[in-house]
């Protein structure tokens, strides 16, 4: 078991070497607090400013419309609560396949007296823009639809949703944690008012993310304290993290496009290799309109976690679509929303490829998956699940 | 690794996996919360387990527990097995994490059910 | 201007070299998501577990009572809102000299229908425990008093406050961001239910902090999403930051006591050196019951920022007690609460010493301050302010 | 550094700082928001500034602006100074950050006030 293959880039990624180099001096050498007016503080402030500038350039937005946060989850909480609480009361529209960072935030708002509509998705996992139109009410205060789901990777019709929202004057928050730096995003063309994006999914450090806030969007802060980030997010800035984030985004500008093509081809190789050798397997999500490196497969009549364990023992990291936590079955709510039957959904395994993935890695995975699934199916009660 | 070497070995090389034709007894265990399922087949000679086979559906530990369980009961009097405790299955795996104890329970349930079936048929 | 002297450790600190070494592998090598069940995830999880264990050992509390957050500000927001919102409505007690992370959080709660009492402080900046007793009402849901203020450093009578709170069954949150790792804290003896503490004030990285939550304390989460941190704080853990935090705390266990003695003596040297050469200067806060390295001085009839600028031009980093932001005078609200006259409060300058501060640094500062203040006073309108 | 070299030089080495005995005119400027205060003293010969001195209280830029202002007005006709613009003081400092523009305003106010006093005394 010397070989190790990491196919879980949607969970987190190794920090890019250039990013590590860029952020390292900000621990022991440039350690001032960016709020301090003296030289030590100004040096730290400059690091933050450069990072903000780089991200703004990448997103083609003004730098002062970017707020740094501690992670995708905070950005999502901030985006959704910030819009809703600024309006006090009303109706929120989201989808059934959002990340928990949005879903549970909307639920928390419901507990405070807001109402919510959770839009369904089709068999590919896509929201129908017409459903958004129908869901809008006079008291709708926010729409939050993700750009792509981490599990199946289908891209949502954000441009259409954005157009409809604008017609009705409703602000749109988009969780782009899985797409930012992987596929192009144009907040103006797509009609996005708030955009959540994160560093650790794109070879930046954990513990830092951002929220784009279109100028003029009515928002309130949710973390209170000092006057950081133009009073929109209190707390001493995570300077090394922000510096690393800026560098990671700059590198994405160079690497994103070629990598998407390469990783997309490797994902096809993975799917075709497995499909050729394993019966009763299917690929979830939209065949083309999707994240390049994500392959969500369902193995019928096998349980996700036993595949993840079997591959882990071969040094391969993939993630389970269904999870058995303290004795509760949890088939992926995303696959369930897409209408997958339970005997398929229980056997969902996601592979997510990244910049260091090679064809040899993929072949090793295919060679490992085939016998494993066969063995697991041998131990299977006939007609189970 | 949160699983013992023994457990991993049973998972990777399950013993006695698969269907048994015309068994003397069959028992099932199911874990409601989780959908985990184990089925045990017994062939009995002179009141003892002459052969055991299993089928299992569930996360890795459940498959390993079924495999370990099928070894554990070989040659034992069926009467004893009517009272098999999950702890015995767990010990045969050199332990289970807290949130996977149900793997041993499902298998012990299946064994007790099969033993019960054989005993009631005989009486 | 080659010499650089950093006397702003209460704002932020250089990361300890051992801490940098400990956290570095967690960027590019141990990059899994701690929620992942495969080997890459388990390695990351172990880093987080070790850090939690180290901090728990230092604080002498069980590890599962520590929740990691993104900073002192989040810990304060979490502590105060977590207690208040779990009780829905009621009365909160705090002091006038809390950090903005607490003050503005209490104000946000007031805007949501809570009521609040802001306790006064005496001339040393200390809260009178009797005032806490008098402020408690049947509907009091939380008391939040800091352990020491960053500006003057006077230690608060937490043990007495904790005892009174307990008698009345009211939970106590203590903001220990400035004291954790600098002076001993015993949450049991001091009757503390929640404790905010942070990494970047004690030679750990920015972007990570903690909240101790005593077992059984009724709390709600304020950041919603995945099931991290035993469902108390959603969001992928900042693994390198947490690992660094754990190491920083472990190092504190070794270095804290000797350093306190050393830094305390240097602070006396600074004050005595300045007092001997500059007329009309005073030392704020309690003379003995205080943070070891903090010296808050007021220069009468001089304006804080001009001293900070003058010292900055000599390579010395200190912080201004009063700040002039976009044309609004802001004498420190802490000094005002302590009853300092405005002509003193406007000239407040804080020096905060740390592990690398030397006697030569201190002497250089004294030599720089004396002529600077003299020159600034020459330009002064007679009887101004 | 957010301040120009010129500003820093005026701050560290303020020109013409201090009281003037028996001046021909005195003017003050004050920035209400901030408590910043500048006082300018003039000695006038033949309608021109023969000598200027200042006192200032405030953040670094205010002190620098007063110093630069006192140089700026030397030998100029007092009549002109009655209309001195803050921009001229700011230029003499090679610029000011947005949130410190008031430093130039306080000083220009003080100069205009002193010039006004002298002109009204004369008439
Ligand atoms: C779409 C999406 N949103 C939000 C998040 C939350 O990010 P984090 O856990 O880093 O806070 C994730 C992470 O998996 C994600 O995939
Ligand atoms: C007492 C106290 N509480 C809270 C904070 C907030 O910490 P941070 O800005 O790192 O979030 C500080 C920082 O100065 C502090 O001194």
Coordinates of C-alpha atoms in Angstrom, one line a residue, chain C residues 301-307 309-313 323-330 342-343 346-347 372 375-376 378-385, chain D residues 1-3 7-9 11-14 17-19 28 31-39 54-61 63 99-100 102:
Chain C
X301 CA -1.7 67.9 25.9
X302 CA -0.2 65.8 23.2
X303 CA -2.2 63.9 20.7
X304 CA -1.8 60.1 20.6
X305 CA -1.5 59.8 16.9
X306 CA 1.3 62.3 16.6
X307 CA 3.4 60.3 19.1
X309 CA 3.7 58.7 14.0
X310 CA 6.8 60.2 15.5
X311 CA 7.9 56.8 16.9
X312 CA 6.9 55.0 13.7
X313 CA 9.4 57.2 11.9
X323 CA -7.7 57.6 17.0
X324 CA -8.8 60.2 14.5
X325 CA -10.8 58.4 11.9
X326 CA -12.3 60.4 9.0
X327 CA -12.4 63.5 11.0
X328 CA -14.1 62.1 14.1
X329 CA -12.3 62.3 17.4
X330 CA -12.2 59.0 19.3
X342 CA -10.0 64.5 28.0
X343 CA -6.7 66.4 28.0
X346 CA -6.3 62.3 24.0
X347 CA -2.6 61.6 24.6
X372 CA 9.5 63.7 20.5
X375 CA 9.0 68.9 20.3
X376 CA 5.3 68.1 20.0
X378 CA 6.5 73.1 21.6
X379 CA 4.1 73.3 18.7
X380 CA 1.2 73.2 21.1
X381 CA -1.4 76.1 21.5
X382 CA -1.3 77.2 25.1
X383 CA -4.2 75.7 27.0
X384 CA -5.4 73.6 24.1
X385 CA -7.7 70.7 24.5
Chain D
X1 CA 4.1 54.9 4.5
X2 CA 0.9 56.7 3.8
X3 CA 2.5 60.2 4.2
X7 CA 5.0 65.8 5.2
X8 CA 7.2 63.6 7.4
X9 CA 10.0 66.2 7.2
X11 CA 6.4 66.7 11.2
X12 CA 9.8 65.8 12.4
X13 CA 11.3 69.2 12.0
X14 CA 8.5 71.7 12.3
X17 CA 6.8 76.4 15.8
X18 CA 5.9 78.2 19.0
X19 CA 4.5 81.4 20.4
X28 CA -7.2 80.1 14.8
X31 CA -11.7 71.1 13.3
X32 CA -14.9 70.4 15.2
X33 CA -15.1 66.7 14.6
X34 CA -11.6 66.0 15.6
X35 CA -10.4 68.5 18.2
X36 CA -7.5 69.5 15.9
X37 CA -6.4 73.1 16.4
X38 CA -3.9 75.4 14.7
X39 CA -3.0 78.9 15.7
X54 CA 2.4 78.6 14.6
X55 CA 1.1 76.3 17.3
X56 CA -0.8 73.2 16.6
X57 CA -2.5 70.4 18.4
X58 CA -3.6 67.3 16.6
X59 CA -2.3 64.3 14.7
X60 CA 1.0 64.3 12.7
X61 CA -0.4 65.8 9.5
X63 CA 1.4 69.7 12.8
X99 CA -9.1 61.0 5.9
X100 CA -6.5 63.7 6.8
X102 CA -8.8 68.4 7.5

